[in-house]
PDB file of C-alpha atoms and ligand atoms in Angstrom:
ATOM      1  CA  MET A   1     127.403  54.051  85.037  1.00 44.00           C
ATOM      2  CA  PRO A   2     125.041  56.258  82.867  1.00 49.00           C
ATOM      3  CA  THR A   3     122.361  58.228  84.718  1.00 50.00           C
ATOM      4  CA  ALA A   4     118.794  56.967  84.310  1.00 58.00           C
ATOM      5  CA  ALA A   5     116.601  59.177  82.380  1.00 68.00           C
ATOM      6  CA  ILE A   6     113.874  60.981  84.510  1.00 71.00           C
ATOM      7  CA  THR A   7     110.383  59.691  83.555  1.00 80.00           C
ATOM      8  CA  ALA A   8     108.165  60.384  86.412  1.00 91.00           C
ATOM      9  CA  PRO A   9     106.372  63.572  86.813  1.00 95.00           C
ATOM     10  CA  LEU A  10     107.211  66.050  89.605  1.00 97.00           C
ATOM     11  CA  ARG A  11     104.295  66.441  92.145  1.00 98.00           C
ATOM     12  CA  VAL A  12     104.122  69.759  93.792  1.00 98.00           C
ATOM     13  CA  VAL A  13     101.409  71.361  95.844  1.00 98.00           C
ATOM     14  CA  GLN A  14     101.041  75.316  96.031  1.00 98.00           C
ATOM     15  CA  ILE A  15      99.396  76.554  99.240  1.00 98.00           C
ATOM     16  CA  THR A  16      99.075  80.155  99.937  1.00 98.00           C
ATOM     17  CA  ASP A  17      97.812  83.019 102.351  1.00 98.00           C
ATOM     18  CA  LEU A  18      97.531  81.093 105.465  1.00 98.00           C
ATOM     19  CA  HIS A  19      97.434  84.378 107.618  1.00 98.00           C
ATOM     20  CA  LEU A  20      98.076  82.173 110.750  1.00 98.00           C
ATOM     21  CA  LYS A  21      98.024  84.093 114.112  1.00 97.00           C
ATOM     22  CA  THR A  22      99.697  83.095 117.429  1.00 96.00           C
ATOM     23  CA  GLN A  23      96.435  82.003 118.974  1.00 94.00           C
ATOM     24  CA  PRO A  24      94.296  79.165 117.297  1.00 94.00           C
ATOM     25  CA  GLY A  25      90.957  80.169 116.223  1.00 90.00           C
ATOM     26  CA  SER A  26      91.677  83.633 115.006  1.00 94.00           C
ATOM     27  CA  ARG A  27      89.499  84.899 112.430  1.00 95.00           C
ATOM     28  CA  LEU A  28      89.908  86.851 109.078  1.00 95.00           C
ATOM     29  CA  TRP A  29      86.929  88.384 107.503  1.00 93.00           C
ATOM     30  CA  GLY A  30      84.852  86.227 109.650  1.00 92.00           C
ATOM     31  CA  MET A  31      86.698  83.031 108.744  1.00 94.00           C
ATOM     32  CA  ASP A  32      88.685  80.697 111.292  1.00 96.00           C
ATOM     33  CA  VAL A  33      92.059  80.639 109.635  1.00 97.00           C
ATOM     34  CA  ASP A  34      92.961  77.336 111.652  1.00 97.00           C
ATOM     35  CA  ALA A  35      89.985  75.696 110.474  1.00 97.00           C
ATOM     36  CA  GLY A  36      90.855  76.459 106.842  1.00 98.00           C
ATOM     37  CA  LEU A  37      94.419  75.575 107.139  1.00 98.00           C
ATOM     38  CA  ASN A  38      93.748  72.392 108.952  1.00 98.00           C
ATOM     39  CA  ALA A  39      91.231  71.042 106.475  1.00 98.00           C
ATOM     40  CA  VAL A  40      93.770  71.909 103.683  1.00 98.00           C
ATOM     41  CA  LEU A  41      96.643  70.125 105.328  1.00 98.00           C
ATOM     42  CA  GLU A  42      94.347  67.027 105.935  1.00 98.00           C
ATOM     43  CA  ARG A  43      93.233  67.000 102.181  1.00 98.00           C
ATOM     44  CA  ILE A  44      96.927  67.167 101.251  1.00 98.00           C
ATOM     45  CA  GLN A  45      97.766  64.187 103.533  1.00 98.00           C
ATOM     46  CA  GLU A  46      94.947  62.209 101.915  1.00 98.00           C
ATOM     47  CA  LYS A  47      95.764  62.956  98.395  1.00 98.00           C
ATOM     48  CA  HIS A  48      99.094  64.262  97.975  1.00 98.00           C
ATOM     49  CA  SER A  49     101.319  62.432 100.502  1.00 96.00           C
ATOM     50  CA  ASP A  50     103.485  61.439  97.534  1.00 96.00           C
ATOM     51  CA  ALA A  51     104.244  65.121  96.568  1.00 98.00           C
ATOM     52  CA  ASP A  52     107.766  65.962  96.087  1.00 97.00           C
ATOM     53  CA  PHE A  53     107.368  69.293  98.076  1.00 98.00           C
ATOM     54  CA  ILE A  54     104.969  71.986  99.061  1.00 98.00           C
ATOM     55  CA  LEU A  55     105.296  75.576  97.897  1.00 98.00           C
ATOM     56  CA  ALA A  56     103.879  78.137 100.187  1.00 98.00           C
ATOM     57  CA  THR A  57     103.650  81.500  98.422  1.00 98.00           C
ATOM     58  CA  GLY A  58     103.332  84.076 101.165  1.00 98.00           C
ATOM     59  CA  ASP A  59     101.213  85.781 103.771  1.00 98.00           C
ATOM     60  CA  LEU A  60     101.987  82.747 105.872  1.00 98.00           C
ATOM     61  CA  VAL A  61     101.248  84.606 109.221  1.00 97.00           C
ATOM     62  CA  GLY A  62      98.878  87.634 109.759  1.00 95.00           C
ATOM     63  CA  ASP A  63     101.087  90.276 111.045  1.00 93.00           C
ATOM     64  CA  GLU A  64     102.330  88.268 113.997  1.00 96.00           C
ATOM     65  CA  PRO A  65     105.975  86.981 113.644  1.00 97.00           C
ATOM     66  CA  GLU A  66     105.598  84.783 116.859  1.00 97.00           C
ATOM     67  CA  ALA A  67     103.241  82.632 114.621  1.00 98.00           C
ATOM     68  CA  TYR A  68     105.976  81.252 112.609  1.00 98.00           C
ATOM     69  CA  GLU A  69     106.804  78.747 115.519  1.00 96.00           C
ATOM     70  CA  ARG A  70     103.376  77.337 115.395  1.00 97.00           C
ATOM     71  CA  LEU A  71     103.171  77.328 111.613  1.00 97.00           C
ATOM     72  CA  ARG A  72     106.446  75.193 111.443  1.00 97.00           C
ATOM     73  CA  ARG A  73     104.919  72.564 113.792  1.00 96.00           C
ATOM     74  CA  LEU A  74     101.748  72.609 111.739  1.00 97.00           C
ATOM     75  CA  LEU A  75     103.324  72.393 108.180  1.00 97.00           C
ATOM     76  CA  GLY A  76     106.158  70.049 109.501  1.00 96.00           C
ATOM     77  CA  SER A  77     103.253  67.565 110.250  1.00 95.00           C
ATOM     78  CA  LEU A  78     103.001  66.841 106.611  1.00 96.00           C
ATOM     79  CA  GLY A  79     106.372  65.134 106.693  1.00 96.00           C
ATOM     80  CA  LEU A  80     107.259  66.798 103.322  1.00 97.00           C
ATOM     81  CA  PRO A  81     109.785  69.651 102.471  1.00 97.00           C
ATOM     82  CA  VAL A  82     107.887  72.890 102.478  1.00 98.00           C
ATOM     83  CA  TYR A  83     109.715  75.748 100.629  1.00 98.00           C
ATOM     84  CA  CYS A  84     108.378  79.193 101.777  1.00 98.00           C
ATOM     85  CA  LEU A  85     108.555  82.687 100.327  1.00 98.00           C
ATOM     86  CA  PRO A  86     107.073  86.022 102.002  1.00 98.00           C
ATOM     87  CA  GLY A  87     104.056  88.114 101.389  1.00 98.00           C
ATOM     88  CA  ASN A  88     103.063  91.628 102.556  1.00 97.00           C
ATOM     89  CA  HIS A  89     101.881  90.338 106.016  1.00 97.00           C
ATOM     90  CA  ASP A  90     105.040  88.426 106.636  1.00 97.00           C
ATOM     91  CA  PHE A  91     108.492  89.300 108.198  1.00 97.00           C
ATOM     92  CA  PRO A  92     111.089  87.987 105.949  1.00 96.00           C
ATOM     93  CA  ALA A  93     113.853  87.993 108.613  1.00 96.00           C
ATOM     94  CA  ALA A  94     111.869  86.507 111.473  1.00 97.00           C
ATOM     95  CA  MET A  95     110.670  83.807 108.912  1.00 97.00           C
ATOM     96  CA  SER A  96     113.890  82.722 107.871  1.00 95.00           C
ATOM     97  CA  ARG A  97     115.159  82.261 111.461  1.00 95.00           C
ATOM     98  CA  ALA A  98     112.327  80.374 112.525  1.00 96.00           C
ATOM     99  CA  PHE A  99     112.315  78.064 109.356  1.00 95.00           C
ATOM    100  CA  HIS A 100     116.141  77.712 109.571  1.00 88.00           C
ATOM    101  CA  ALA A 101     117.299  74.162 109.496  1.00 85.00           C
ATOM    102  CA  SER A 102     113.935  72.237 109.428  1.00 90.00           C
ATOM    103  CA  GLN A 103     111.975  70.693 106.841  1.00 95.00           C
ATOM    104  CA  VAL A 104     110.045  73.897 106.464  1.00 97.00           C
ATOM    105  CA  ARG A 105     112.583  76.377 105.016  1.00 96.00           C
ATOM    106  CA  CYS A 106     113.033  79.487 102.952  1.00 96.00           C
ATOM    107  CA  GLU A 107     114.910  77.989  99.912  1.00 94.00           C
ATOM    108  CA  ARG A 108     115.311  80.399  97.336  1.00 96.00           C
ATOM    109  CA  HIS A 109     116.328  77.926  94.732  1.00 98.00           C
ATOM    110  CA  VAL A 110     115.313  74.238  94.211  1.00 97.00           C
ATOM    111  CA  VAL A 111     116.343  72.024  91.492  1.00 97.00           C
ATOM    112  CA  VAL A 112     114.582  68.587  91.097  1.00 96.00           C
ATOM    113  CA  GLY A 113     113.396  66.590  88.216  1.00 90.00           C
ATOM    114  CA  GLY A 114     114.770  68.529  85.505  1.00 95.00           C
ATOM    115  CA  TRP A 115     112.944  71.593  86.929  1.00 98.00           C
ATOM    116  CA  GLN A 116     114.209  74.558  88.685  1.00 98.00           C
ATOM    117  CA  PHE A 117     112.008  76.806  90.994  1.00 98.00           C
ATOM    118  CA  VAL A 118     113.096  80.258  91.951  1.00 98.00           C
ATOM    119  CA  LEU A 119     111.472  81.764  94.936  1.00 98.00           C
ATOM    120  CA  LEU A 120     111.326  85.667  94.770  1.00 98.00           C
ATOM    121  CA  ASP A 121     110.474  88.077  97.544  1.00 98.00           C
ATOM    122  CA  SER A 122     108.145  90.697  96.402  1.00 98.00           C
ATOM    123  CA  SER A 123     107.295  92.122  99.675  1.00 97.00           C
ATOM    124  CA  PHE A 124     108.377  95.619 100.404  1.00 92.00           C
ATOM    125  CA  PRO A 125     108.683  97.048 103.966  1.00 89.00           C
ATOM    126  CA  GLY A 126     105.976  99.415 104.966  1.00 89.00           C
ATOM    127  CA  THR A 127     103.645  98.858 102.131  1.00 94.00           C
ATOM    128  CA  PRO A 128     101.304  96.055 101.024  1.00 96.00           C
ATOM    129  CA  LYS A 129     102.269  96.619  97.298  1.00 97.00           C
ATOM    130  CA  GLY A 130     104.506  94.246  95.527  1.00 98.00           C
ATOM    131  CA  HIS A 131     107.730  95.242  94.155  1.00 98.00           C
ATOM    132  CA  LEU A 132     110.848  93.132  93.041  1.00 98.00           C
ATOM    133  CA  ALA A 133     114.014  94.791  94.105  1.00 97.00           C
ATOM    134  CA  TYR A 134     116.925  95.031  91.851  1.00 98.00           C
ATOM    135  CA  GLY A 135     118.587  92.062  93.618  1.00 98.00           C
ATOM    136  CA  GLU A 136     115.738  89.869  93.288  1.00 98.00           C
ATOM    137  CA  LEU A 137     115.471  90.419  89.331  1.00 98.00           C
ATOM    138  CA  ALA A 138     119.396  89.933  89.023  1.00 98.00           C
ATOM    139  CA  PHE A 139     119.080  86.574  91.044  1.00 98.00           C
ATOM    140  CA  LEU A 140     116.427  85.589  88.670  1.00 98.00           C
ATOM    141  CA  ASP A 141     118.259  86.408  85.643  1.00 98.00           C
ATOM    142  CA  THR A 142     121.386  84.604  86.923  1.00 98.00           C
ATOM    143  CA  LEU A 143     119.403  81.400  87.565  1.00 98.00           C
ATOM    144  CA  LEU A 144     117.757  81.493  84.255  1.00 98.00           C
ATOM    145  CA  ALA A 145     121.077  82.172  82.527  1.00 98.00           C
ATOM    146  CA  THR A 146     122.928  79.368  84.240  1.00 98.00           C
ATOM    147  CA  GLY A 147     119.970  76.782  84.300  1.00 96.00           C
ATOM    148  CA  ALA A 148     118.775  77.289  80.682  1.00 94.00           C
ATOM    149  CA  ASP A 149     118.349  73.493  80.263  1.00 96.00           C
ATOM    150  CA  LEU A 150     116.004  73.433  83.103  1.00 98.00           C
ATOM    151  CA  HIS A 151     112.189  73.841  82.794  1.00 98.00           C
ATOM    152  CA  THR A 152     111.536  76.791  85.270  1.00 98.00           C
ATOM    153  CA  MET A 153     108.920  77.881  87.589  1.00 98.00           C
ATOM    154  CA  VAL A 154     109.059  81.367  88.942  1.00 98.00           C
ATOM    155  CA  CYS A 155     107.328  81.845  92.371  1.00 98.00           C
ATOM    156  CA  LEU A 156     106.334  85.106  94.243  1.00 98.00           C
ATOM    157  CA  HIS A 157     103.534  86.568  96.339  1.00 98.00           C
ATOM    158  CA  HIS A 158     102.168  89.300  94.521  1.00 98.00           C
ATOM    159  CA  ASN A 159     100.392  89.344  91.110  1.00 98.00           C
ATOM    160  CA  PRO A 160     102.715  90.467  88.243  1.00 98.00           C
ATOM    161  CA  ILE A 161      99.605  90.859  85.992  1.00 98.00           C
ATOM    162  CA  PRO A 162      96.088  92.311  86.703  1.00 96.00           C
ATOM    163  CA  SER A 163      93.804  90.034  88.321  1.00 95.00           C
ATOM    164  CA  GLN A 164      90.738  92.047  87.202  1.00 85.00           C
ATOM    165  CA  THR A 165      89.968  92.657  90.805  1.00 94.00           C
ATOM    166  CA  SER A 166      90.576  96.508  91.016  1.00 94.00           C
ATOM    167  CA  TRP A 167      91.333  96.926  94.720  1.00 95.00           C
ATOM    168  CA  LEU A 168      93.843  94.074  94.632  1.00 95.00           C
ATOM    169  CA  ASP A 169      95.392  95.151  91.383  1.00 96.00           C
ATOM    170  CA  THR A 170      96.512  98.487  93.172  1.00 96.00           C
ATOM    171  CA  MET A 171      98.871  96.144  95.028  1.00 97.00           C
ATOM    172  CA  MET A 172     100.320  94.156  91.971  1.00 98.00           C
ATOM    173  CA  VAL A 173     104.100  93.945  91.460  1.00 98.00           C
ATOM    174  CA  SER A 174     104.736  97.758  90.630  1.00 97.00           C
ATOM    175  CA  ASN A 175     107.681  96.869  88.391  1.00 98.00           C
ATOM    176  CA  HIS A 176     106.151  94.021  86.546  1.00 98.00           C
ATOM    177  CA  ALA A 177     107.529  95.242  83.200  1.00 98.00           C
ATOM    178  CA  ALA A 178     111.062  94.712  84.537  1.00 98.00           C
ATOM    179  CA  LEU A 179     110.166  91.215  85.640  1.00 98.00           C
ATOM    180  CA  PHE A 180     108.810  90.174  82.092  1.00 98.00           C
ATOM    181  CA  ALA A 181     111.659  91.858  80.493  1.00 98.00           C
ATOM    182  CA  VAL A 182     113.861  89.155  82.218  1.00 98.00           C
ATOM    183  CA  LEU A 183     111.399  86.156  81.666  1.00 98.00           C
ATOM    184  CA  ASP A 184     111.013  87.036  77.941  1.00 98.00           C
ATOM    185  CA  ARG A 185     114.651  86.400  77.247  1.00 98.00           C
ATOM    186  CA  TYR A 186     114.549  82.860  78.648  1.00 98.00           C
ATOM    187  CA  PRO A 187     112.520  80.129  76.610  1.00 97.00           C
ATOM    188  CA  CYS A 188     112.965  77.737  79.756  1.00 98.00           C
ATOM    189  CA  VAL A 189     110.401  79.670  81.692  1.00 98.00           C
ATOM    190  CA  ARG A 190     107.265  77.446  81.801  1.00 98.00           C
ATOM    191  CA  ALA A 191     105.216  79.064  84.600  1.00 98.00           C
ATOM    192  CA  VAL A 192     104.906  82.074  86.965  1.00 98.00           C
ATOM    193  CA  VAL A 193     102.886  81.369  90.013  1.00 98.00           C
ATOM    194  CA  TRP A 194     101.683  83.550  92.997  1.00 98.00           C
ATOM    195  CA  GLY A 195      99.205  84.076  95.833  1.00 98.00           C
ATOM    196  CA  HIS A 196      97.930  87.339  97.271  1.00 98.00           C
ATOM    197  CA  ILE A 197      94.567  87.468  95.404  1.00 97.00           C
ATOM    198  CA  HIS A 198      92.805  84.856  97.665  1.00 97.00           C
ATOM    199  CA  ALA A 199      91.397  83.514  94.534  1.00 97.00           C
ATOM    200  CA  GLU A 200      92.033  80.834  91.724  1.00 97.00           C
ATOM    201  CA  PHE A 201      93.444  82.667  88.479  1.00 97.00           C
ATOM    202  CA  SER A 202      94.786  81.176  85.168  1.00 98.00           C
ATOM    203  CA  ALA A 203      96.109  82.818  82.158  1.00 98.00           C
ATOM    204  CA  GLN A 204      98.945  82.399  79.496  1.00 97.00           C
ATOM    205  CA  ARG A 205     101.426  84.863  78.143  1.00 97.00           C
ATOM    206  CA  ASN A 206     103.855  83.793  75.060  1.00 95.00           C
ATOM    207  CA  GLY A 207     103.295  80.154  76.225  1.00 96.00           C
ATOM    208  CA  VAL A 208     104.052  80.753  79.862  1.00 98.00           C
ATOM    209  CA  HIS A 209     101.372  79.573  82.414  1.00 98.00           C
ATOM    210  CA  LEU A 210     100.406  82.583  84.675  1.00 98.00           C
ATOM    211  CA  LEU A 211      98.591  80.911  87.693  1.00 98.00           C
ATOM    212  CA  ALA A 212      97.373  81.994  91.337  1.00 98.00           C
ATOM    213  CA  ALA A 213      95.936  79.588  93.954  1.00 98.00           C
ATOM    214  CA  PRO A 214      93.053  80.083  96.413  1.00 98.00           C
ATOM    215  CA  ALA A 215      94.023  80.925 100.005  1.00 98.00           C
ATOM    216  CA  THR A 216      93.786  78.366 102.581  1.00 98.00           C
ATOM    217  CA  CYS A 217      91.682  80.835 104.580  1.00 97.00           C
ATOM    218  CA  VAL A 218      89.062  83.560 103.345  1.00 97.00           C
ATOM    219  CA  GLN A 219      88.344  83.912  99.548  1.00 97.00           C
ATOM    220  CA  PHE A 220      88.020  87.103  97.863  1.00 97.00           C
ATOM    221  CA  LYS A 221      85.399  87.654  95.272  1.00 96.00           C
ATOM    222  CA  PRO A 222      86.990  88.089  91.951  1.00 95.00           C
ATOM    223  CA  HIS A 223      86.020  91.366  89.830  1.00 94.00           C
ATOM    224  CA  ALA A 224      84.571  93.131  92.930  1.00 94.00           C
ATOM    225  CA  PRO A 225      85.299  96.786  93.241  1.00 91.00           C
ATOM    226  CA  GLY A 226      86.373  96.474  96.915  1.00 93.00           C
ATOM    227  CA  PRO A 227      87.169  93.666  99.353  1.00 92.00           C
ATOM    228  CA  GLN A 228      84.155  91.238  99.377  1.00 95.00           C
ATOM    229  CA  VAL A 229      84.155  87.636 100.857  1.00 96.00           C
ATOM    230  CA  ASP A 230      83.684  84.929  98.394  1.00 96.00           C
ATOM    231  CA  GLU A 231      81.597  81.930  99.948  1.00 95.00           C
ATOM    232  CA  ARG A 232      83.957  79.443  98.084  1.00 97.00           C
ATOM    233  CA  PRO A 233      85.915  77.198 100.576  1.00 97.00           C
ATOM    234  CA  PRO A 234      89.415  77.259 101.064  1.00 98.00           C
ATOM    235  CA  GLY A 235      91.761  75.293  98.728  1.00 98.00           C
ATOM    236  CA  TYR A 236      95.178  74.782  97.069  1.00 98.00           C
ATOM    237  CA  ARG A 237      96.685  74.237  93.711  1.00 98.00           C
ATOM    238  CA  TRP A 238      98.416  70.896  92.587  1.00 98.00           C
ATOM    239  CA  PHE A 239     100.881  70.619  89.804  1.00 98.00           C
ATOM    240  CA  GLU A 240     102.217  67.519  87.881  1.00 98.00           C
ATOM    241  CA  LEU A 241     105.329  68.772  85.958  1.00 98.00           C
ATOM    242  CA  ASP A 242     106.658  66.169  83.339  1.00 97.00           C
ATOM    243  CA  PRO A 243     110.407  65.920  82.464  1.00 96.00           C
ATOM    244  CA  ASP A 244     109.731  67.391  78.887  1.00 96.00           C
ATOM    245  CA  GLY A 245     108.352  70.729  80.546  1.00 97.00           C
ATOM    246  CA  THR A 246     104.717  69.938  80.189  1.00 97.00           C
ATOM    247  CA  LEU A 247     102.652  71.220  83.098  1.00 98.00           C
ATOM    248  CA  HIS A 248      99.382  69.876  84.565  1.00 98.00           C
ATOM    249  CA  THR A 249      97.734  71.593  87.326  1.00 98.00           C
ATOM    250  CA  GLY A 250      94.275  71.889  89.115  1.00 98.00           C
ATOM    251  CA  ILE A 251      92.443  73.389  92.026  1.00 98.00           C
ATOM    252  CA  GLU A 252      91.462  71.371  94.896  1.00 98.00           C
ATOM    253  CA  ARG A 253      88.886  72.816  97.401  1.00 98.00           C
ATOM    254  CA  VAL A 254      88.032  71.640 100.913  1.00 98.00           C
ATOM    255  CA  THR A 255      84.828  71.236 102.748  1.00 92.00           C
ATOM    256  CA  LEU A 256      84.369  72.974 105.962  1.00 89.00           C
TER     257      LEU A 256
HETATM  258 FE1  FE2 B 301      96.764  87.349 101.811  1.00 73.73          FE
END
């Protein structure tokens, strides 16, 4: 029997920089991180209950590995697969232990609807700065070579291009040139997405979308010379990904 052609778009929601602590109600730069996350999860349930999956791009906890258990319960309440990658405030080993064998998991490679998603670890022990180890770049290279017929979204925590916020850009992926040297060899790459900057960001490079999403907690003011709180509310990014590789995306912000 012939396989039916895929016609429906894939629906993905990106959440990022949750900074969850063990105790509910903890604050980051004055903002209640639980209040932001709960409002974002409620909005996702209202507007995106038909999403194929959630993508969580790092800083899932705020320097407390014990918070992963609470986070697994909170994200599990969505009833959707949640694929997670680590940021500079995470603990990759503790994270994959806590998310093992649940709907919330540390999948590194997801293939669905004619698309593939490659989840990279740009965190580096002992520093908040981003770096892609040789193994991460080799992993990406192999998947792009073997999945050249799949539209590809590459996901990581740190920004691989300057965000024009100088204090954050000191932490951007240090070997970004090596990343783009891989990406430039594969026309199947449609988008690179990240978190870390706690702000919305959108650019294009050689026809590839370069996108960041707002944090679910405090927002940082773009273009500020040092850390400054932006009064914009928390939010997330949604994607509709067509089978022909076309990408539609937008930002949704909640009311607190
Ligand atoms: Fe963060």
